[in-house]
PDB file of C-alpha atoms and ligand atoms in Angstrom:
ATOM      1  CA  MET B  28      77.469 123.591  74.044  1.00 47.00           C
ATOM      2  CA  SER B  29      76.859 127.182  73.039  1.00 48.00           C
ATOM      3  CA  PHE B  30      75.785 129.885  75.470  1.00 47.00           C
ATOM      4  CA  PHE B  31      72.236 129.817  74.116  1.00 48.00           C
ATOM      5  CA  GLN B  32      72.009 126.021  74.229  1.00 48.00           C
ATOM      6  CA  ARG B  33      73.074 126.140  77.892  1.00 49.00           C
ATOM      7  CA  LEU B  34      70.650 128.927  78.601  1.00 47.00           C
ATOM      8  CA  PHE B  35      67.709 127.044  77.190  1.00 47.00           C
ATOM      9  CA  SER B  36      68.710 123.626  78.497  1.00 49.00           C
ATOM     10  CA  GLY B  37      68.491 125.115  81.978  1.00 48.00           C
ATOM     11  CA  LYS B  38      71.844 123.482  82.787  1.00 50.00           C
ATOM     12  CA  THR B  39      73.579 126.737  83.699  1.00 58.00           C
ATOM     13  CA  HIS B  40      70.912 127.450  86.239  1.00 76.00           C
ATOM     14  CA  GLN B  41      71.125 124.192  88.161  1.00 88.00           C
ATOM     15  CA  ILE B  42      74.804 123.355  87.797  1.00 90.00           C
ATOM     16  CA  PHE B  43      75.364 122.662  91.506  1.00 94.00           C
ATOM     17  CA  LYS B  44      72.174 120.713  92.188  1.00 94.00           C
ATOM     18  CA  TRP B  45      74.192 117.501  92.641  1.00 94.00           C
ATOM     19  CA  LEU B  46      76.222 119.114  95.460  1.00 96.00           C
ATOM     20  CA  SER B  47      73.052 120.319  97.252  1.00 96.00           C
ATOM     21  CA  THR B  48      74.748 122.202 100.113  1.00 98.00           C
ATOM     22  CA  ASP B  49      77.301 125.002 100.255  1.00 98.00           C
ATOM     23  CA  MET B  50      79.214 125.244 103.529  1.00 98.00           C
ATOM     24  CA  HIS B  51      81.449 128.298 103.123  1.00 98.00           C
ATOM     25  CA  SER B  52      80.188 131.786 102.315  1.00 98.00           C
ATOM     26  CA  HIS B  53      79.866 135.316 103.684  1.00 98.00           C
ATOM     27  CA  LEU B  54      76.191 136.089 103.235  1.00 98.00           C
ATOM     28  CA  LEU B  55      75.032 137.485 106.580  1.00 98.00           C
ATOM     29  CA  PRO B  56      74.505 141.229 105.993  1.00 98.00           C
ATOM     30  CA  GLY B  57      77.019 143.757 107.308  1.00 98.00           C
ATOM     31  CA  ILE B  58      78.944 141.428 109.594  1.00 98.00           C
ATOM     32  CA  ASP B  59      82.194 140.903 107.641  1.00 98.00           C
ATOM     33  CA  ASP B  60      83.628 141.584 104.174  1.00 98.00           C
ATOM     34  CA  GLY B  61      80.757 139.732 102.479  1.00 98.00           C
ATOM     35  CA  SER B  62      77.208 140.920 101.789  1.00 98.00           C
ATOM     36  CA  PRO B  63      76.772 144.549 102.939  1.00 98.00           C
ATOM     37  CA  ASP B  64      72.989 144.558 103.470  1.00 98.00           C
ATOM     38  CA  MET B  65      69.814 142.446 103.577  1.00 98.00           C
ATOM     39  CA  THR B  66      68.756 143.273  99.999  1.00 98.00           C
ATOM     40  CA  THR B  67      72.090 142.009  98.676  1.00 98.00           C
ATOM     41  CA  THR B  68      71.910 138.918 100.913  1.00 98.00           C
ATOM     42  CA  LEU B  69      68.494 137.968  99.526  1.00 98.00           C
ATOM     43  CA  ALA B  70      69.599 138.620  95.939  1.00 98.00           C
ATOM     44  CA  TYR B  71      72.636 136.334  96.438  1.00 98.00           C
ATOM     45  CA  LEU B  72      70.532 133.603  98.050  1.00 98.00           C
ATOM     46  CA  LYS B  73      68.093 133.746  95.151  1.00 97.00           C
ATOM     47  CA  GLU B  74      70.978 133.321  92.690  1.00 97.00           C
ATOM     48  CA  LEU B  75      72.455 130.425  94.672  1.00 97.00           C
ATOM     49  CA  GLU B  76      69.051 128.736  94.678  1.00 97.00           C
ATOM     50  CA  ALA B  77      68.922 129.205  90.897  1.00 96.00           C
ATOM     51  CA  LEU B  78      72.331 127.518  90.668  1.00 96.00           C
ATOM     52  CA  GLY B  79      70.792 124.445  92.292  1.00 96.00           C
ATOM     53  CA  TYR B  80      71.832 124.827  95.932  1.00 97.00           C
ATOM     54  CA  GLN B  81      69.190 123.635  98.371  1.00 97.00           C
ATOM     55  CA  LYS B  82      71.027 124.668 101.522  1.00 98.00           C
ATOM     56  CA  VAL B  83      73.623 127.259 102.445  1.00 98.00           C
ATOM     57  CA  ILE B  84      75.610 127.069 105.672  1.00 98.00           C
ATOM     58  CA  THR B  85      77.015 130.557 105.755  1.00 98.00           C
ATOM     59  CA  THR B  86      80.276 131.223 107.596  1.00 98.00           C
ATOM     60  CA  PRO B  87      81.024 134.841 108.565  1.00 98.00           C
ATOM     61  CA  HIS B  88      84.611 135.594 109.506  1.00 98.00           C
ATOM     62  CA  VAL B  89      85.456 135.504 113.183  1.00 98.00           C
ATOM     63  CA  MET B  90      88.758 137.344 113.689  1.00 97.00           C
ATOM     64  CA  ARG B  91      89.729 138.969 116.971  1.00 95.00           C
ATOM     65  CA  GLU B  92      90.932 142.249 115.404  1.00 94.00           C
ATOM     66  CA  LEU B  93      88.817 142.747 112.282  1.00 96.00           C
ATOM     67  CA  TYR B  94      85.568 140.856 112.817  1.00 98.00           C
ATOM     68  CA  PRO B  95      85.034 139.948 116.488  1.00 97.00           C
ATOM     69  CA  ASN B  96      81.593 138.463 115.734  1.00 97.00           C
ATOM     70  CA  LYS B  97      79.911 136.908 118.749  1.00 96.00           C
ATOM     71  CA  PRO B  98      77.964 133.630 118.436  1.00 97.00           C
ATOM     72  CA  THR B  99      74.782 135.266 119.761  1.00 97.00           C
ATOM     73  CA  ASP B 100      75.013 138.019 117.092  1.00 97.00           C
ATOM     74  CA  ILE B 101      75.624 135.512 114.303  1.00 98.00           C
ATOM     75  CA  LYS B 102      72.646 133.384 115.387  1.00 98.00           C
ATOM     76  CA  ALA B 103      70.329 136.396 115.764  1.00 98.00           C
ATOM     77  CA  LEU B 104      71.262 137.739 112.328  1.00 98.00           C
ATOM     78  CA  ALA B 105      70.763 134.314 110.736  1.00 98.00           C
ATOM     79  CA  ALA B 106      67.283 134.145 112.308  1.00 98.00           C
ATOM     80  CA  THR B 107      66.437 137.557 110.805  1.00 98.00           C
ATOM     81  CA  VAL B 108      67.686 136.467 107.371  1.00 98.00           C
ATOM     82  CA  ASN B 109      65.556 133.330 107.650  1.00 98.00           C
ATOM     83  CA  GLU B 110      62.462 135.456 108.293  1.00 98.00           C
ATOM     84  CA  GLU B 111      63.282 137.496 105.175  1.00 98.00           C
ATOM     85  CA  ILE B 112      63.812 134.299 103.151  1.00 98.00           C
ATOM     86  CA  VAL B 113      60.253 133.231 104.000  1.00 98.00           C
ATOM     87  CA  LYS B 114      58.864 136.693 103.153  1.00 98.00           C
ATOM     88  CA  ALA B 115      60.714 136.664  99.819  1.00 97.00           C
ATOM     89  CA  GLY B 116      59.286 133.225  98.965  1.00 97.00           C
ATOM     90  CA  LEU B 117      62.682 131.557  98.550  1.00 98.00           C
ATOM     91  CA  ASN B 118      63.062 127.825  99.122  1.00 97.00           C
ATOM     92  CA  ILE B 119      66.753 127.744  99.975  1.00 98.00           C
ATOM     93  CA  LYS B 120      67.604 126.728 103.566  1.00 98.00           C
ATOM     94  CA  LEU B 121      70.037 128.903 105.494  1.00 98.00           C
ATOM     95  CA  GLU B 122      72.081 127.941 108.532  1.00 98.00           C
ATOM     96  CA  ALA B 123      74.913 129.855 110.124  1.00 98.00           C
ATOM     97  CA  SER B 124      78.309 128.797 111.381  1.00 98.00           C
ATOM     98  CA  ALA B 125      81.577 130.731 111.122  1.00 98.00           C
ATOM     99  CA  GLU B 126      85.012 130.741 109.536  1.00 98.00           C
ATOM    100  CA  TYR B 127      87.438 130.995 112.441  1.00 98.00           C
ATOM    101  CA  MET B 128      90.814 132.628 112.015  1.00 97.00           C
ATOM    102  CA  LEU B 129      93.383 130.781 114.108  1.00 96.00           C
ATOM    103  CA  ASP B 130      94.405 133.866 116.075  1.00 94.00           C
ATOM    104  CA  ASP B 131      94.769 134.340 119.827  1.00 91.00           C
ATOM    105  CA  GLY B 132      91.024 134.922 120.183  1.00 95.00           C
ATOM    106  CA  PHE B 133      90.236 131.473 118.822  1.00 97.00           C
ATOM    107  CA  ASP B 134      91.639 129.584 121.823  1.00 95.00           C
ATOM    108  CA  THR B 135      89.411 131.622 124.140  1.00 95.00           C
ATOM    109  CA  LEU B 136      86.310 130.782 122.073  1.00 97.00           C
ATOM    110  CA  LEU B 137      87.256 127.107 121.995  1.00 97.00           C
ATOM    111  CA  GLU B 138      87.973 126.913 125.723  1.00 95.00           C
ATOM    112  CA  ASN B 139      84.701 128.679 126.598  1.00 96.00           C
ATOM    113  CA  ASP B 140      82.561 126.542 124.295  1.00 95.00           C
ATOM    114  CA  LEU B 141      81.633 129.585 122.190  1.00 97.00           C
ATOM    115  CA  LEU B 142      82.048 128.075 118.722  1.00 98.00           C
ATOM    116  CA  ILE B 143      79.174 127.503 116.289  1.00 98.00           C
ATOM    117  CA  PRO B 144      80.136 124.250 114.604  1.00 98.00           C
ATOM    118  CA  ILE B 145      78.781 123.180 111.218  1.00 98.00           C
ATOM    119  CA  ALA B 146      76.220 120.386 111.730  1.00 96.00           C
ATOM    120  CA  ASN B 147      77.155 120.323 115.444  1.00 95.00           C
ATOM    121  CA  ARG B 148      80.434 118.695 114.484  1.00 96.00           C
ATOM    122  CA  TYR B 149      82.777 120.571 112.159  1.00 98.00           C
ATOM    123  CA  VAL B 150      84.790 123.736 112.839  1.00 98.00           C
ATOM    124  CA  LEU B 151      85.847 125.686 109.743  1.00 98.00           C
ATOM    125  CA  ILE B 152      89.266 127.278 110.304  1.00 98.00           C
ATOM    126  CA  GLU B 153      91.531 129.547 108.300  1.00 97.00           C
ATOM    127  CA  MET B 154      95.026 130.978 108.645  1.00 96.00           C
ATOM    128  CA  SER B 155      96.696 134.109 107.337  1.00 93.00           C
ATOM    129  CA  TYR B 156      97.666 134.025 103.651  1.00 92.00           C
ATOM    130  CA  VAL B 157     101.078 135.446 104.574  1.00 91.00           C
ATOM    131  CA  ALA B 158     102.366 133.018 107.201  1.00 88.00           C
ATOM    132  CA  PRO B 159     101.085 129.971 109.066  1.00 86.00           C
ATOM    133  CA  THR B 160      99.644 130.312 112.548  1.00 87.00           C
ATOM    134  CA  LEU B 161     102.252 129.303 115.107  1.00 86.00           C
ATOM    135  CA  ASN B 162     101.668 125.760 116.420  1.00 90.00           C
ATOM    136  CA  TYR B 163      98.601 125.248 114.261  1.00 94.00           C
ATOM    137  CA  GLU B 164      98.969 121.476 114.628  1.00 95.00           C
ATOM    138  CA  ASN B 165      98.483 121.930 118.344  1.00 96.00           C
ATOM    139  CA  THR B 166      95.269 123.895 117.687  1.00 96.00           C
ATOM    140  CA  VAL B 167      94.020 121.058 115.477  1.00 97.00           C
ATOM    141  CA  PHE B 168      94.498 118.671 118.443  1.00 97.00           C
ATOM    142  CA  LYS B 169      92.752 121.076 120.819  1.00 97.00           C
ATOM    143  CA  ILE B 170      89.717 121.284 118.487  1.00 98.00           C
ATOM    144  CA  GLN B 171      89.603 117.487 118.339  1.00 98.00           C
ATOM    145  CA  ALA B 172      89.940 117.248 122.125  1.00 97.00           C
ATOM    146  CA  GLN B 173      86.716 119.313 122.412  1.00 96.00           C
ATOM    147  CA  GLY B 174      84.957 116.698 120.271  1.00 97.00           C
ATOM    148  CA  PHE B 175      84.958 118.632 116.979  1.00 98.00           C
ATOM    149  CA  VAL B 176      86.368 117.850 113.556  1.00 98.00           C
ATOM    150  CA  PRO B 177      88.407 120.719 112.085  1.00 98.00           C
ATOM    151  CA  ILE B 178      88.060 121.658 108.419  1.00 98.00           C
ATOM    152  CA  LEU B 179      90.796 123.812 106.899  1.00 98.00           C
ATOM    153  CA  ALA B 180      89.238 126.367 104.534  1.00 98.00           C
ATOM    154  CA  HIS B 181      90.824 126.733 101.071  1.00 98.00           C
ATOM    155  CA  PRO B 182      94.141 124.918 101.811  1.00 98.00           C
ATOM    156  CA  GLU B 183      95.136 125.570  98.193  1.00 98.00           C
ATOM    157  CA  ARG B 184      95.331 129.330  98.840  1.00 97.00           C
ATOM    158  CA  TYR B 185      98.163 129.238 101.406  1.00 97.00           C
ATOM    159  CA  ASN B 186     101.218 129.573  99.206  1.00 95.00           C
ATOM    160  CA  TYR B 187     103.503 128.552 102.089  1.00 95.00           C
ATOM    161  CA  LEU B 188     101.867 125.115 102.403  1.00 95.00           C
ATOM    162  CA  SER B 189     103.232 122.376 100.128  1.00 96.00           C
ATOM    163  CA  MET B 190     101.320 119.287  99.124  1.00 96.00           C
ATOM    164  CA  ASN B 191     103.373 117.393 101.747  1.00 96.00           C
ATOM    165  CA  ASP B 192     102.213 119.866 104.409  1.00 96.00           C
ATOM    166  CA  LEU B 193      98.609 119.322 103.339  1.00 96.00           C
ATOM    167  CA  GLU B 194      99.043 115.542 103.457  1.00 96.00           C
ATOM    168  CA  ARG B 195     100.392 115.944 106.983  1.00 96.00           C
ATOM    169  CA  ILE B 196      97.467 118.187 108.049  1.00 96.00           C
ATOM    170  CA  LYS B 197      95.014 115.683 106.617  1.00 97.00           C
ATOM    171  CA  SER B 198      96.765 112.796 108.392  1.00 97.00           C
ATOM    172  CA  LEU B 199      96.165 114.631 111.684  1.00 97.00           C
ATOM    173  CA  GLY B 200      92.426 114.342 111.051  1.00 97.00           C
ATOM    174  CA  CYS B 201      91.848 117.870 109.752  1.00 98.00           C
ATOM    175  CA  LEU B 202      89.545 117.734 106.715  1.00 98.00           C
ATOM    176  CA  LEU B 203      90.129 119.968 103.698  1.00 98.00           C
ATOM    177  CA  GLN B 204      87.678 122.304 101.928  1.00 98.00           C
ATOM    178  CA  VAL B 205      88.551 123.446  98.418  1.00 98.00           C
ATOM    179  CA  ASN B 206      87.134 126.672  96.990  1.00 98.00           C
ATOM    180  CA  MET B 207      85.151 126.015  93.835  1.00 97.00           C
ATOM    181  CA  LEU B 208      86.633 129.122  92.194  1.00 97.00           C
ATOM    182  CA  SER B 209      90.235 128.028  92.838  1.00 98.00           C
ATOM    183  CA  LEU B 210      89.656 125.247  90.317  1.00 97.00           C
ATOM    184  CA  ILE B 211      89.045 127.718  87.477  1.00 96.00           C
ATOM    185  CA  GLY B 212      92.018 129.927  88.360  1.00 97.00           C
ATOM    186  CA  TYR B 213      90.099 132.771  90.010  1.00 97.00           C
ATOM    187  CA  TYR B 214      92.792 133.211  92.697  1.00 97.00           C
ATOM    188  CA  GLY B 215      95.752 132.569  90.377  1.00 97.00           C
ATOM    189  CA  LYS B 216      97.838 129.726  89.044  1.00 97.00           C
ATOM    190  CA  HIS B 217      99.196 128.252  92.301  1.00 96.00           C
ATOM    191  CA  PRO B 218      95.802 127.811  94.008  1.00 97.00           C
ATOM    192  CA  GLN B 219      94.426 126.445  90.739  1.00 97.00           C
ATOM    193  CA  ALA B 220      97.122 123.770  90.415  1.00 97.00           C
ATOM    194  CA  MET B 221      96.941 122.852  94.115  1.00 98.00           C
ATOM    195  CA  SER B 222      93.131 122.652  94.145  1.00 98.00           C
ATOM    196  CA  GLN B 223      93.028 120.450  91.063  1.00 97.00           C
ATOM    197  CA  GLN B 224      95.655 118.162  92.596  1.00 97.00           C
ATOM    198  CA  LEU B 225      93.697 117.982  95.863  1.00 97.00           C
ATOM    199  CA  VAL B 226      90.565 116.965  93.953  1.00 96.00           C
ATOM    200  CA  GLN B 227      92.340 114.455  91.718  1.00 95.00           C
ATOM    201  CA  GLN B 228      94.042 112.798  94.699  1.00 95.00           C
ATOM    202  CA  LYS B 229      90.736 112.783  96.602  1.00 95.00           C
ATOM    203  CA  TYR B 230      92.282 114.717  99.497  1.00 96.00           C
ATOM    204  CA  ALA B 231      89.473 117.248  99.755  1.00 97.00           C
ATOM    205  CA  SER B 232      86.221 116.411 101.565  1.00 98.00           C
ATOM    206  CA  PHE B 233      84.216 119.592 100.972  1.00 98.00           C
ATOM    207  CA  LEU B 234      83.658 122.113  98.169  1.00 98.00           C
ATOM    208  CA  GLY B 235      82.760 125.697  99.048  1.00 98.00           C
ATOM    209  CA  THR B 236      81.823 128.826  97.135  1.00 98.00           C
ATOM    210  CA  ASP B 237      83.497 131.154  99.698  1.00 98.00           C
ATOM    211  CA  MET B 238      81.149 133.688  98.155  1.00 98.00           C
ATOM    212  CA  HIS B 239      81.638 137.283  99.297  1.00 98.00           C
ATOM    213  CA  HIS B 240      80.396 139.460  96.442  1.00 98.00           C
ATOM    214  CA  ASN B 241      79.043 139.737  92.929  1.00 97.00           C
ATOM    215  CA  ARG B 242      82.340 138.953  91.199  1.00 97.00           C
ATOM    216  CA  HIS B 243      82.354 135.570  92.947  1.00 98.00           C
ATOM    217  CA  LEU B 244      78.744 134.992  91.914  1.00 97.00           C
ATOM    218  CA  GLU B 245      79.457 135.781  88.261  1.00 96.00           C
ATOM    219  CA  ALA B 246      82.496 133.470  88.292  1.00 97.00           C
ATOM    220  CA  LEU B 247      80.398 130.689  89.861  1.00 96.00           C
ATOM    221  CA  LYS B 248      77.785 131.054  87.135  1.00 95.00           C
ATOM    222  CA  ASP B 249      80.559 130.900  84.549  1.00 94.00           C
ATOM    223  CA  MET B 250      81.670 127.493  85.835  1.00 93.00           C
ATOM    224  CA  SER B 251      79.211 125.899  83.433  1.00 89.00           C
ATOM    225  CA  SER B 252      81.600 126.926  80.635  1.00 92.00           C
ATOM    226  CA  HIS B 253      84.316 124.761  82.246  1.00 93.00           C
ATOM    227  CA  SER B 254      82.537 121.513  81.468  1.00 90.00           C
ATOM    228  CA  LYS B 255      85.597 119.257  81.930  1.00 91.00           C
ATOM    229  CA  LEU B 256      86.174 120.635  85.418  1.00 92.00           C
ATOM    230  CA  VAL B 257      82.529 120.435  86.394  1.00 91.00           C
ATOM    231  CA  ARG B 258      82.510 116.775  85.252  1.00 91.00           C
ATOM    232  CA  MET B 259      85.616 116.122  87.357  1.00 93.00           C
ATOM    233  CA  ILE B 260      84.070 117.534  90.522  1.00 95.00           C
ATOM    234  CA  GLU B 261      80.714 115.898  89.784  1.00 93.00           C
ATOM    235  CA  ASN B 262      82.503 112.537  89.647  1.00 93.00           C
ATOM    236  CA  THR B 263      84.255 113.072  92.975  1.00 94.00           C
ATOM    237  CA  GLU B 264      82.783 112.161  96.350  1.00 95.00           C
ATOM    238  CA  TRP B 265      81.978 115.165  98.549  1.00 97.00           C
ATOM    239  CA  GLN B 266      80.627 115.350 102.080  1.00 97.00           C
ATOM    240  CA  ASN B 267      78.549 118.519 101.405  1.00 97.00           C
ATOM    241  CA  SER B 268      75.227 116.752 100.959  1.00 95.00           C
ATOM    242  CA  LYS B 269      75.604 115.027 104.357  1.00 96.00           C
ATOM    243  CA  LEU B 270      75.564 118.337 106.224  1.00 96.00           C
TER     244      LEU B 270
HETATM  245 FE1  FE2 J  92      85.786 132.567 103.618  1.00 82.61          FE
END
């Protein structure tokens, strides 16, 4: 299908309608390395709505050193964004959770019941891209012991984790969330190969945009030109719409 055929078929503009909900993004203004201000946040939400998303569960970074975002601040900012969504006449639903770095601040949040889980159930976690968090399996158990289900964000992007490691993590009851843009090679060849394997083997439960900025948005829009890939993910079962 040519660019103009796609444009006029409207397909480009609703390509993620079937997925309905995104559960990983950085859209709260000025709180992490995502959207810098409210105007940008609203522009991104409008674009995500045009791509077919009906709901966005946005997940600002929570890292002890860089982004020590408190749950009360995240919730207050999400409420303000929701007011602006209404004023702007958008239909997209916005909820807030967080993407928790497994650092030494995380245990404190977990022990003090200060997490904001996705859908009251899931805790989105990440590790450093350089080296795994020490005893991360133990942290997975601790999250489960508090009654939550951990989701590892973009497992395909940790070059130190093999497919065997990911199988092991999944067998512990930690669900996996693949980044949409990994599938088209946005982060390089290794994440691309790993993400495609995770999808083909049905190891991943969630798909996320992990949207931070305009380059991510443009790449997401361009996914309609990867029709084979879009068909593959459309024909895979995802938990996104249940959130
Ligand atoms: Fe993220």
